[in-house]
PDB file of C-alpha atoms in Angstrom:
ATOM      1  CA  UNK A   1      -6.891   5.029  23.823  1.00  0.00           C
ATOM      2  CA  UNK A   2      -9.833   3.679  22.439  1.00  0.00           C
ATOM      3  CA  UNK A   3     -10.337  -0.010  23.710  1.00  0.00           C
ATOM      4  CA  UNK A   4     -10.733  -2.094  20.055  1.00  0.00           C
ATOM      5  CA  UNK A   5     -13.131  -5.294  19.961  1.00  0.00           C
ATOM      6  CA  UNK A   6     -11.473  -6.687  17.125  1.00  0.00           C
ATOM      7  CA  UNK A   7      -8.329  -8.391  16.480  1.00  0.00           C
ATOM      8  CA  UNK A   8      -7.888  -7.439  13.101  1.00  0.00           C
ATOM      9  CA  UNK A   9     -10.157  -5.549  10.101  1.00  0.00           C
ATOM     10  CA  UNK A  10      -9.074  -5.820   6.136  1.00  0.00           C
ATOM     11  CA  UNK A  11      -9.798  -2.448   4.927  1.00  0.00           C
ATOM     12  CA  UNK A  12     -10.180  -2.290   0.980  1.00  0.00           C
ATOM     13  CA  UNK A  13     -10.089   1.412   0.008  1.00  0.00           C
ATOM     14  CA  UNK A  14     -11.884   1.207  -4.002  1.00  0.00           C
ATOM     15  CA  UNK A  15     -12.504   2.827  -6.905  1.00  0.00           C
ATOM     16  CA  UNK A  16     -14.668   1.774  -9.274  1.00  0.00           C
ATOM     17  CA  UNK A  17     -13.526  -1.609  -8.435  1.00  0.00           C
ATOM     18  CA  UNK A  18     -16.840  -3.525  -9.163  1.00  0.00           C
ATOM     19  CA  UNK A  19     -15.173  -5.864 -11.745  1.00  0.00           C
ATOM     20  CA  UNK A  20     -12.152  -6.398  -9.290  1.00  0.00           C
ATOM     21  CA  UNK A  21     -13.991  -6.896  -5.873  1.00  0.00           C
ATOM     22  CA  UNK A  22     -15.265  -9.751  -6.415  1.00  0.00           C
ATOM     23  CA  UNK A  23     -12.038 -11.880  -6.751  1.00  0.00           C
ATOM     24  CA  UNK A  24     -10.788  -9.862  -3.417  1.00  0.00           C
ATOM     25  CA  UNK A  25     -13.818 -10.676  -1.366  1.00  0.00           C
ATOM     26  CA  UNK A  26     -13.913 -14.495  -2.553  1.00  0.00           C
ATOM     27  CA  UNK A  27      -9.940 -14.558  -1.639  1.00  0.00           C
ATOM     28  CA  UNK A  28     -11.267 -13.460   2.476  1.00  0.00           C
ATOM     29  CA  UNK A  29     -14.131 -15.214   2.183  1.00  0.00           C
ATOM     30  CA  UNK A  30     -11.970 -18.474   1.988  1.00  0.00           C
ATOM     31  CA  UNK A  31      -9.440 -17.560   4.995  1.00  0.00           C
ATOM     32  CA  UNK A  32      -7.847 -20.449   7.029  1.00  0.00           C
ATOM     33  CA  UNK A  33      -6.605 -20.764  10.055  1.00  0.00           C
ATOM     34  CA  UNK A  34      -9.128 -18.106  11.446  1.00  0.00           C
ATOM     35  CA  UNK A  35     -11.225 -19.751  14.129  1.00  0.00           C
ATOM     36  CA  UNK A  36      -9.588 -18.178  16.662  1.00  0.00           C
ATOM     37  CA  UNK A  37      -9.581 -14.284  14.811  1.00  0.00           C
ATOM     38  CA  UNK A  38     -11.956 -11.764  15.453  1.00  0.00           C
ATOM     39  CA  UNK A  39     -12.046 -10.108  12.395  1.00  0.00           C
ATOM     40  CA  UNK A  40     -14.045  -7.354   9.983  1.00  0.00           C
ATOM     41  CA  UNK A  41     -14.222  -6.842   6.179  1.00  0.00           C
ATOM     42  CA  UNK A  42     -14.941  -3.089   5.060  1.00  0.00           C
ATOM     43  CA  UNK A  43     -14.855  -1.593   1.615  1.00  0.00           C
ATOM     44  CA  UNK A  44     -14.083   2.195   1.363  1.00  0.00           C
ATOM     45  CA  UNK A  45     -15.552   3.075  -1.839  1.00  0.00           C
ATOM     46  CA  UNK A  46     -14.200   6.274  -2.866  1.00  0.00           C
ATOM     47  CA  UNK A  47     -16.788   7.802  -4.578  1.00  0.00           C
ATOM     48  CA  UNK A  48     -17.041   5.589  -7.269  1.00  0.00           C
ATOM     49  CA  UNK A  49     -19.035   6.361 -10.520  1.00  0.00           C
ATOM     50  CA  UNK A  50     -19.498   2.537 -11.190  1.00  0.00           C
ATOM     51  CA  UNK A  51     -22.042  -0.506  -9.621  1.00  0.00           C
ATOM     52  CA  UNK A  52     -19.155  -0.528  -6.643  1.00  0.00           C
ATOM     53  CA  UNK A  53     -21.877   0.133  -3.783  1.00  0.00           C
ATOM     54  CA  UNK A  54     -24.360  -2.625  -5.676  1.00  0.00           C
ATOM     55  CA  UNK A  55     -21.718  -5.066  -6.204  1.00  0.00           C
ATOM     56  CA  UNK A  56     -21.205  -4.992  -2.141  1.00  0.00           C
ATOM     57  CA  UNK A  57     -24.798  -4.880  -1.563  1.00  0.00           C
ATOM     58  CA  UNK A  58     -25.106  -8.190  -3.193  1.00  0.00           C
ATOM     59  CA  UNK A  59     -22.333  -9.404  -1.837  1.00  0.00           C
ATOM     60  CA  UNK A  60     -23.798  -8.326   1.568  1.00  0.00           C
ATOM     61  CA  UNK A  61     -27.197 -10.360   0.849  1.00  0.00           C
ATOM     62  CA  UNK A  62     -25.578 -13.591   1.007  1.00  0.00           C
ATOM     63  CA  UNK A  63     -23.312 -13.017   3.401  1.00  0.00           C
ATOM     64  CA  UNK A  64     -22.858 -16.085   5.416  1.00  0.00           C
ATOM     65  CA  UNK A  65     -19.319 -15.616   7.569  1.00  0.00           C
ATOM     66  CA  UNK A  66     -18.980 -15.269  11.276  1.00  0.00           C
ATOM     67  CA  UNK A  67     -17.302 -12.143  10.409  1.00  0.00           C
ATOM     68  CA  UNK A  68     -19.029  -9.214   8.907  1.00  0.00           C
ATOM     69  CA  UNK A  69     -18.941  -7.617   5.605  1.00  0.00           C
ATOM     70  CA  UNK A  70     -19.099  -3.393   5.689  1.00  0.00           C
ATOM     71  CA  UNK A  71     -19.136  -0.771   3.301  1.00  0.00           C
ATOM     72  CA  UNK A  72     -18.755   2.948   3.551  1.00  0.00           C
ATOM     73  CA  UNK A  73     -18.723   5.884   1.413  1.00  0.00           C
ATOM     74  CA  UNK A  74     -16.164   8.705   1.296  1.00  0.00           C
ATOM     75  CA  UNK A  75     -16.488  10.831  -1.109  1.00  0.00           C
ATOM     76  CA  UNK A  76     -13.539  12.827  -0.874  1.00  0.00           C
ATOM     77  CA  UNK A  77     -11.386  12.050  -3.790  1.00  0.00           C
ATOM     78  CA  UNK A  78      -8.224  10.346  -2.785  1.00  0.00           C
ATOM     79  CA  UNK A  79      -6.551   7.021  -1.482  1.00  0.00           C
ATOM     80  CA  UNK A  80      -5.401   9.325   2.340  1.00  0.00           C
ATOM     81  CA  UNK A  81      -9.207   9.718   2.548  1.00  0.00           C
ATOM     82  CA  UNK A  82      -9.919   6.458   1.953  1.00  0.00           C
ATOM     83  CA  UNK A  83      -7.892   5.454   4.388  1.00  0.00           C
ATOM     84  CA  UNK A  84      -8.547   7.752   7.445  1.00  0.00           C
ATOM     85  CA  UNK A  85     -12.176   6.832   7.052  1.00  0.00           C
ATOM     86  CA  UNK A  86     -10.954   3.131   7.379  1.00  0.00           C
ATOM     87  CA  UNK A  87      -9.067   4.007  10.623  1.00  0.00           C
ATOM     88  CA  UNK A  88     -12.060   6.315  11.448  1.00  0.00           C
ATOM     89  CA  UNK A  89     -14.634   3.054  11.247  1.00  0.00           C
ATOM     90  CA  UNK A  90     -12.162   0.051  11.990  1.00  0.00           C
ATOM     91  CA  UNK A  91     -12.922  -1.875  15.095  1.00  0.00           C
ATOM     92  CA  UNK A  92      -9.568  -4.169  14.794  1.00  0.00           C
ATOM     93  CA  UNK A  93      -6.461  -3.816  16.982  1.00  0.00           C
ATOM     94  CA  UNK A  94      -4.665  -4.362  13.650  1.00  0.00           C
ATOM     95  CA  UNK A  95      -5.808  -3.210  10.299  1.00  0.00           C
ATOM     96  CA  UNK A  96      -4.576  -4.580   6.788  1.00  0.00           C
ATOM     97  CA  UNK A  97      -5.060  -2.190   4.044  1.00  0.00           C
ATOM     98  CA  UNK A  98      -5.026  -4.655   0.925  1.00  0.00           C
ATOM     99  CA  UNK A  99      -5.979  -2.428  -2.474  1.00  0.00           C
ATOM    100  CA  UNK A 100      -8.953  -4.057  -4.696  1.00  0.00           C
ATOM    101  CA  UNK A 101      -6.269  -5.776  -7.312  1.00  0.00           C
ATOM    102  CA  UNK A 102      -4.521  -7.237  -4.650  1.00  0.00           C
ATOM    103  CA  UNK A 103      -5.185 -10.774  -4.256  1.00  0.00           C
ATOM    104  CA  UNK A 104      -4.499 -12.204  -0.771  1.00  0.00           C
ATOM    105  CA  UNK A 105      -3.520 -16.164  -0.415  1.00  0.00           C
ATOM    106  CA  UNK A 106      -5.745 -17.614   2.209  1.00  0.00           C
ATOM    107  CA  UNK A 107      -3.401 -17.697   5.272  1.00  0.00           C
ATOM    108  CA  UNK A 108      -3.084 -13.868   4.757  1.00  0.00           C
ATOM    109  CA  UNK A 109      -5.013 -12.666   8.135  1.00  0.00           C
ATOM    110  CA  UNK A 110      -3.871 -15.472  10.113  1.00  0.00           C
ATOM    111  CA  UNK A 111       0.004 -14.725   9.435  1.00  0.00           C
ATOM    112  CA  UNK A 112      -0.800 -10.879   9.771  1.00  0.00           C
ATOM    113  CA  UNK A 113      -1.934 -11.695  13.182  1.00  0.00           C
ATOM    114  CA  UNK A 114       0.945 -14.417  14.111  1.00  0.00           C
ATOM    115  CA  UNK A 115       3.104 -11.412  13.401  1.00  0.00           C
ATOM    116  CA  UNK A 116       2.095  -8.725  14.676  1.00  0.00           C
ATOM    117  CA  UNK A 117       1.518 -10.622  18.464  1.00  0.00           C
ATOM    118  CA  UNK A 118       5.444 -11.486  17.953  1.00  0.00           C
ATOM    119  CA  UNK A 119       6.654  -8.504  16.963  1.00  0.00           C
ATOM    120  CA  UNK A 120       5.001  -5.621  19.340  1.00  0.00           C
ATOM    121  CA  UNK A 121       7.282  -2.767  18.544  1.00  0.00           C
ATOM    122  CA  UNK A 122       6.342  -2.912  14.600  1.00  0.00           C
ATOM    123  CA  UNK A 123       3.990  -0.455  13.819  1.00  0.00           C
ATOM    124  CA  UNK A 124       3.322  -1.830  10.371  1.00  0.00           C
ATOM    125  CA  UNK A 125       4.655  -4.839   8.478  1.00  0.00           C
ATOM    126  CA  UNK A 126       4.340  -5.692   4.889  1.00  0.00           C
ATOM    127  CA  UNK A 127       4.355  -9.864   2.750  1.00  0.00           C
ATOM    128  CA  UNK A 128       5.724 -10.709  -0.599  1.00  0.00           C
ATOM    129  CA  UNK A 129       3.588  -9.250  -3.011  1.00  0.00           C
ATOM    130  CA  UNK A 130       4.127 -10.953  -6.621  1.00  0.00           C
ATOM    131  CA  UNK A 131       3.304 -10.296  -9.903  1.00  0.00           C
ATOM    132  CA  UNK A 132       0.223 -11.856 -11.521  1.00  0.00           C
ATOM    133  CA  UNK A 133       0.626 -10.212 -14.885  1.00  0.00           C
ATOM    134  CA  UNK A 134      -1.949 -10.377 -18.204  1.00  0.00           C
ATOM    135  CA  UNK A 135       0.919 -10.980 -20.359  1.00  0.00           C
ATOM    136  CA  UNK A 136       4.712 -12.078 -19.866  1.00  0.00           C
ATOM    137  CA  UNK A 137       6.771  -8.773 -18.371  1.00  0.00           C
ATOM    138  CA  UNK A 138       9.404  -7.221 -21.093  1.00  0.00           C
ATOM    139  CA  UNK A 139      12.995  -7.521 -20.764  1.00  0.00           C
ATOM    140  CA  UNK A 140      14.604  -6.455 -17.744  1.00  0.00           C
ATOM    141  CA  UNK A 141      11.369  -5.932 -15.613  1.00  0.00           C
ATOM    142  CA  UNK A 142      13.313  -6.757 -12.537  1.00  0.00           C
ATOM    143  CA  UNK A 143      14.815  -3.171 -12.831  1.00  0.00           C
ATOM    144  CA  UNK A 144      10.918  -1.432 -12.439  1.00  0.00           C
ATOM    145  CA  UNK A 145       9.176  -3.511 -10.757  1.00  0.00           C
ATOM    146  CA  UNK A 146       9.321  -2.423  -7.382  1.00  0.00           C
ATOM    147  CA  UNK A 147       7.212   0.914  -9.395  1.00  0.00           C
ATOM    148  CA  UNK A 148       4.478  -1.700  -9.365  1.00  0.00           C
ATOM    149  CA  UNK A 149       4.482  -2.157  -5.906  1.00  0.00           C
ATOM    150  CA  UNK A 150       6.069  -6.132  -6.294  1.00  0.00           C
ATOM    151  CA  UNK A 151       8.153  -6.852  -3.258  1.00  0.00           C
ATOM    152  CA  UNK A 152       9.876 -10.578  -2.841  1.00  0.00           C
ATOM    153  CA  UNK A 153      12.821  -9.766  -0.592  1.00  0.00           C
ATOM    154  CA  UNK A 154      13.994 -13.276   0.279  1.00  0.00           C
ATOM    155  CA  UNK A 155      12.666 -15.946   3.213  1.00  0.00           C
ATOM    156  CA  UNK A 156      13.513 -13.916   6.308  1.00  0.00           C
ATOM    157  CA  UNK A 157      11.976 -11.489   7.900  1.00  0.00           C
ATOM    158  CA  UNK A 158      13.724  -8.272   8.552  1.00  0.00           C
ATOM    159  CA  UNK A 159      13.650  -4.385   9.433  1.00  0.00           C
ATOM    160  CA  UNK A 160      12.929  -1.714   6.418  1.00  0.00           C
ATOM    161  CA  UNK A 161      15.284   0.842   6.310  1.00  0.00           C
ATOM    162  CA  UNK A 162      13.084   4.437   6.581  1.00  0.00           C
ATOM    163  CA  UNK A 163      16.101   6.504   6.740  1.00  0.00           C
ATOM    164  CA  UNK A 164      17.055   5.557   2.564  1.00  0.00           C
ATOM    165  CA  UNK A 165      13.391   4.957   1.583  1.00  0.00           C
ATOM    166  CA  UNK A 166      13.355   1.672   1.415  1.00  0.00           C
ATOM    167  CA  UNK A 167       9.776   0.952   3.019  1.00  0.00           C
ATOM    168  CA  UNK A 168       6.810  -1.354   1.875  1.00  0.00           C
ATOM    169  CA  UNK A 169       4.515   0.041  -0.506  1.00  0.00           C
ATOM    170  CA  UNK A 170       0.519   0.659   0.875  1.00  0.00           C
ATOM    171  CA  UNK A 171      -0.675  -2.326  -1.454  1.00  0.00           C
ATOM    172  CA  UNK A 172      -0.775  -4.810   1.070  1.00  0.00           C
ATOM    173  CA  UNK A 173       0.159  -3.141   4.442  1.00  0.00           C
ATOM    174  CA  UNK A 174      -0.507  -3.831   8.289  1.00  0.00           C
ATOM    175  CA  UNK A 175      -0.749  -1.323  10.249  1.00  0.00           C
ATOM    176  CA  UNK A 176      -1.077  -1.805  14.511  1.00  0.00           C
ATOM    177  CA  UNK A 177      -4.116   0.730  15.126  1.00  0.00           C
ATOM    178  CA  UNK A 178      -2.716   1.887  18.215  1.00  0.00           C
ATOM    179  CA  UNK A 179       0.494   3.111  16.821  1.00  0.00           C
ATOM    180  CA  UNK A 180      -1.491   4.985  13.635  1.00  0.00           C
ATOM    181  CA  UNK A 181      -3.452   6.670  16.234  1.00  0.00           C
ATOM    182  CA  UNK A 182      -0.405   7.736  18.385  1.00  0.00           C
ATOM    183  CA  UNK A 183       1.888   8.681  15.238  1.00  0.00           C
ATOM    184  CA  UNK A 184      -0.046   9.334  12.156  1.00  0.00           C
ATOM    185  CA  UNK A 185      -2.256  13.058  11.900  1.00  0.00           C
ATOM    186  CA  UNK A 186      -5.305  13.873  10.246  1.00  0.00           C
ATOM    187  CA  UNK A 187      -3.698  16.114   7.672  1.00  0.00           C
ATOM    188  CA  UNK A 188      -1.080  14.623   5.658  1.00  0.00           C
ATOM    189  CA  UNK A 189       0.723  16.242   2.286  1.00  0.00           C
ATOM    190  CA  UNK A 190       0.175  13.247  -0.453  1.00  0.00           C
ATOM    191  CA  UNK A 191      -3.860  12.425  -1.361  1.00  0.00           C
ATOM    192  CA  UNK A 192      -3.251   9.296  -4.135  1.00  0.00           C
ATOM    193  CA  UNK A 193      -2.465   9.846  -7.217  1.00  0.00           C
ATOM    194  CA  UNK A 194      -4.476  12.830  -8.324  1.00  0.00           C
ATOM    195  CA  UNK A 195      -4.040  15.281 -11.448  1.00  0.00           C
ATOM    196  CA  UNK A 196      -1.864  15.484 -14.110  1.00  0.00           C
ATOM    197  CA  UNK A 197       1.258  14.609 -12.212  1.00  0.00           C
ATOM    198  CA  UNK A 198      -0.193  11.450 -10.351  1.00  0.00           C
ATOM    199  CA  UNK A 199       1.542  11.980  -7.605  1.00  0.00           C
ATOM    200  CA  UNK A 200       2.852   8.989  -5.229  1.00  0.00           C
ATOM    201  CA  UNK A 201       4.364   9.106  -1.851  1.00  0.00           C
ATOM    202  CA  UNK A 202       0.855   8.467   0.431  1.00  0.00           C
ATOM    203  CA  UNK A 203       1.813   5.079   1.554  1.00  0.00           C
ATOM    204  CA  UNK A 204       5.562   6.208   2.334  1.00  0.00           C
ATOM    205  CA  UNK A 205       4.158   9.355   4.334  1.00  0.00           C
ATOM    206  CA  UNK A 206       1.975   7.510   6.833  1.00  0.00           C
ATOM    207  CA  UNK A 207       5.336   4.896   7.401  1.00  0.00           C
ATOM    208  CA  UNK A 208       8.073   7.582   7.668  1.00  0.00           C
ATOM    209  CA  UNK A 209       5.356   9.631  10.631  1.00  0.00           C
ATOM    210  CA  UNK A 210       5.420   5.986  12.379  1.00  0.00           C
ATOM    211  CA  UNK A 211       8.932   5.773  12.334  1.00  0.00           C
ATOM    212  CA  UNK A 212       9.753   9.504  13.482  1.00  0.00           C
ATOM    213  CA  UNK A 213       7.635   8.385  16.602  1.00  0.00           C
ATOM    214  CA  UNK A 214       9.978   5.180  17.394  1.00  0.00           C
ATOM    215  CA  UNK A 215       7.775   2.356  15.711  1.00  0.00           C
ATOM    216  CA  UNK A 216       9.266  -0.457  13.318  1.00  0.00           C
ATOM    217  CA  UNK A 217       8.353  -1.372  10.554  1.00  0.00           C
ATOM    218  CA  UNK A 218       8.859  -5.408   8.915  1.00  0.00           C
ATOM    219  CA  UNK A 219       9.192  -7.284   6.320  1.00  0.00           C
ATOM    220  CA  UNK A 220       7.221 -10.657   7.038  1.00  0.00           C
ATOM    221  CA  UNK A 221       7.705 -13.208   4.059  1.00  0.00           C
ATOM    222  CA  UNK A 222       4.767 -15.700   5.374  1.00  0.00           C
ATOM    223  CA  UNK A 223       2.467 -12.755   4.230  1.00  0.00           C
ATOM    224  CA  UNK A 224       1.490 -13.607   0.315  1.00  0.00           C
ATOM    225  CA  UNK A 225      -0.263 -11.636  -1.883  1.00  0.00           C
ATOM    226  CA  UNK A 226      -0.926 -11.392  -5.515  1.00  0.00           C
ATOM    227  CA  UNK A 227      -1.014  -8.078  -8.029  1.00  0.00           C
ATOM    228  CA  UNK A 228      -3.299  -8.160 -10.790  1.00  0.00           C
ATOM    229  CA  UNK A 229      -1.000  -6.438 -13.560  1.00  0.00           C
ATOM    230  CA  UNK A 230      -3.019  -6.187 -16.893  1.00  0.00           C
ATOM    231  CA  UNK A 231      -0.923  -5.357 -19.869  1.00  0.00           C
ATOM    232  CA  UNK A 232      -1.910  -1.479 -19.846  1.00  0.00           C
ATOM    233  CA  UNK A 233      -0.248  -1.339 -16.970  1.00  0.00           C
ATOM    234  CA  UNK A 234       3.398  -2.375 -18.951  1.00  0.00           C
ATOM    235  CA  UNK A 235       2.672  -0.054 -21.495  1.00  0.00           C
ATOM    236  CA  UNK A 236       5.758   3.001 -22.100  1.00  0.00           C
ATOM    237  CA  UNK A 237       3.182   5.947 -21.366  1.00  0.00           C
ATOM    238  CA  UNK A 238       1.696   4.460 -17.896  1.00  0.00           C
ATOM    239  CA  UNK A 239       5.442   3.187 -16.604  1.00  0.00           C
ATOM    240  CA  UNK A 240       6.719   7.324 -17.287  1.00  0.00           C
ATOM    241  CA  UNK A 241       4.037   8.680 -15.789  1.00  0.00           C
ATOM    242  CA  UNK A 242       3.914   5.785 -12.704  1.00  0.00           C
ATOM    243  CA  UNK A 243       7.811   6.580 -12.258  1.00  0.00           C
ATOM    244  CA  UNK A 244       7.838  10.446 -12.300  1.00  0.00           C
ATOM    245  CA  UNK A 245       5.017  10.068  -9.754  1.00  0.00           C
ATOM    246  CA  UNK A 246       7.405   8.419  -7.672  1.00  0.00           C
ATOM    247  CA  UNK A 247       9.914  10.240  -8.280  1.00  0.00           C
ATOM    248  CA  UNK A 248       8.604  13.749  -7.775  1.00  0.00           C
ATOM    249  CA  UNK A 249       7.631  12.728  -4.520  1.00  0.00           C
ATOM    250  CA  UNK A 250      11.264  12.057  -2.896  1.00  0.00           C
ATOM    251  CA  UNK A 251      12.223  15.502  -1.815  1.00  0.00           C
ATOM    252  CA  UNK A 252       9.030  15.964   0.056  1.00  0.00           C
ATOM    253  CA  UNK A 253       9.229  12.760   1.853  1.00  0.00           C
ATOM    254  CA  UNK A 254      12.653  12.929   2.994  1.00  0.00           C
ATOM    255  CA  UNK A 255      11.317  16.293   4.595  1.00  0.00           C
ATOM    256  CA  UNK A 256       9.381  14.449   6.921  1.00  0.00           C
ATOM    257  CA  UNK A 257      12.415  13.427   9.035  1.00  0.00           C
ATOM    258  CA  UNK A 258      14.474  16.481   8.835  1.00  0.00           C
ATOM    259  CA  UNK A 259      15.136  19.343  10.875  1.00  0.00           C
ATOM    260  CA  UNK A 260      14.806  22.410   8.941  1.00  0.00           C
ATOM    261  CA  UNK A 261      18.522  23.744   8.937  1.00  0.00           C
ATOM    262  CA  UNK A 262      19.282  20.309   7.143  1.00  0.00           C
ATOM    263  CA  UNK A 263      16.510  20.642   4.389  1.00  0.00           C
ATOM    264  CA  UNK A 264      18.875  22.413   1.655  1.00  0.00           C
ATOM    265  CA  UNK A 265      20.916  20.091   2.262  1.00  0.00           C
ATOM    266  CA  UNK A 266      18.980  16.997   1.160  1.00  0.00           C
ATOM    267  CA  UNK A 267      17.724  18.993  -1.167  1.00  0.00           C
ATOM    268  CA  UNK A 268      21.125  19.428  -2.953  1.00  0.00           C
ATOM    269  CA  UNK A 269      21.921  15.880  -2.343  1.00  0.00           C
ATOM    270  CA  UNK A 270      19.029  14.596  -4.235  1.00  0.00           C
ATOM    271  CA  UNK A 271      19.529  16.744  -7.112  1.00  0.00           C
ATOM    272  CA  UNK A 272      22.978  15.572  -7.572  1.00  0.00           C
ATOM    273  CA  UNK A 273      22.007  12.315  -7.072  1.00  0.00           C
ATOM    274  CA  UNK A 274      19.626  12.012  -9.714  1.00  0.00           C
ATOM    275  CA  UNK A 275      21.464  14.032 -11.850  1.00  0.00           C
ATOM    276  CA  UNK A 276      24.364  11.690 -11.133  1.00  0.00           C
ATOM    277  CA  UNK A 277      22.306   8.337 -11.957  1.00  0.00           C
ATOM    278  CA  UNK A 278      20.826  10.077 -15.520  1.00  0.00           C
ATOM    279  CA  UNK A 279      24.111  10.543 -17.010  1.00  0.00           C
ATOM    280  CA  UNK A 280      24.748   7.407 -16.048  1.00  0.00           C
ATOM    281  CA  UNK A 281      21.731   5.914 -17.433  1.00  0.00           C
ATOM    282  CA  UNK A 282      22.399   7.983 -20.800  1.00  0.00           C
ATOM    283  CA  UNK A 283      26.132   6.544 -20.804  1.00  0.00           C
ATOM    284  CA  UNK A 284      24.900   2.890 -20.676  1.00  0.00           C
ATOM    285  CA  UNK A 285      21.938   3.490 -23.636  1.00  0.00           C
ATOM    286  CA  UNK A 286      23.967   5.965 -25.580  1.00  0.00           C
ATOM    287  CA  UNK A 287      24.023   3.950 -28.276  1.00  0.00           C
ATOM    288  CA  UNK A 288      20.053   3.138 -27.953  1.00  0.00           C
ATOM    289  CA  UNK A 289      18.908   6.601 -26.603  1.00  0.00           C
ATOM    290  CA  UNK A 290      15.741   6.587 -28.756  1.00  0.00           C
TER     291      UNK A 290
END
């Protein structure tokens, strides 16, 4: 096992982020409660068509932290790559993936940290992540936004629940390096949401291969972070095709944790169940079904 000389590295995987970097990296750049953290900043850009790679260039010119500032380029397409080149070239014990329209308050690495020397047996942990939206959210948001990756689940910390799904999403995630390296493998099924379909599930996979291997994974409510939500992002089309991502994804994931004479099984079960919750959907709109 690879001896790490970090405590902890923020890993921002982009793409063609160079108009929302900049609020990320002023968010680390003004960190409390660090003095005591070895720490890293790299950007994984992608393969960005954009001024990503200048925009951290400049960034890197004036760089005047006691931590450093590092950028890479991976230019295989996809959010998995992204992030096994961050694990690849992350020198931290602990490494928080935070996306680049993810705003982190600025005791965000020190209450990573806190937790993760509490809680040993947690092989990743996920904050509150809250909505900073463009405009106001429509009527009954509450029911979608978890597609959106908003999680506020109360004051306490507590376990997730792998077994139903019910994990934090990648947007702001810890993960302990050692138990990655121990649990997660190089190949994985889900790249990001690529193609047509936009398929979702990557952030899921990597949790459900740490909890197969015994690790836990939190909730820790000191961890704060915002979501940049612009108003595209509320829009019918983009909410469909964000949710059938999601949702096409299911079968596949619950997969991970079962023995092959149970997979028809599940498989039947889901179908019911879905099948079961869009009648019941169409009963409670049937008389707005447009």
């Amino acid at each position: 096992m690879e001896n790490f000389s970090l405590d902890f590295t923020v890993a921002i995987p982009t793409y063609n982020g160079e108009n929302r970097l900049p609020k990320v990296l002023e968010r680390l750049q003004s960190q409390t409660g660090v003095e005591n953290i070895k720490w890293e900043v790299i950007v994984i850009d992608n393969n960005s068509s954009d001024k990503t790679a200048e925009v951290i260039r400049e960034y890197q010119k004036s760089w005047n932290h006691d931590f450093p500032l590092k950028y890479f380029l991976e230019r295989k397409q996809g959010i998995t790559y992204a992030r096994l080149r961050a694990i690849c070239e992350a020198k931290g014990q602990l490494i928080g993936f935070i996306d680049d329209d993810i705003l982190p308050t600025s005791d965000w690495v020190k209450e990573a940290v806190i937790f993760g020397k509490a809680h040993p047996h947690a092989g990743a942990w996920g904050g509150q992540i809250h909505g900073d939206f463009e405009i106001d959210p429509p009527e009954k948001f509450a029911r979608i936004k978890s597609f959106l990756a908003i999680r506020e689940r109360g004051s306490q910390p507590h376990l997730y629940d792998p077994n139903n799904l019910s994990l934090p999403p990648g947007a702001a995630l810890v993960f302990r390096q050692e138990a990655w390296q121990k649990s997660i493998p190089m190949e994985l099924i889900f790249k990001g949401r690529l193609g047509k379909l936009k398929l979702a599930g990557d952030d899921f996979e990597l949790l459900l291969h740490l909890h197969k291997a015994g690790w836990e994974i939190w909730y820790n409510p000191a961890m704060h972070t915002y979501h940049q939500i612009p108003q595209w992002r509320l829009e019918r089309n983009y909410l469909v095709t964000l949710a059938r991502g999601c949702g096409l994804c299911v079968c596949q994931l619950r997969f991970i944790n079962t023995n092959n004479w149970e997979k028809p099984v599940v498989f039947i079960k889901i179908f019911l169940g879905n099948l079961r919750r869009i009648l019941h959907h169409l009963s409670n709109i049937r008389d707005n079904i447009k």
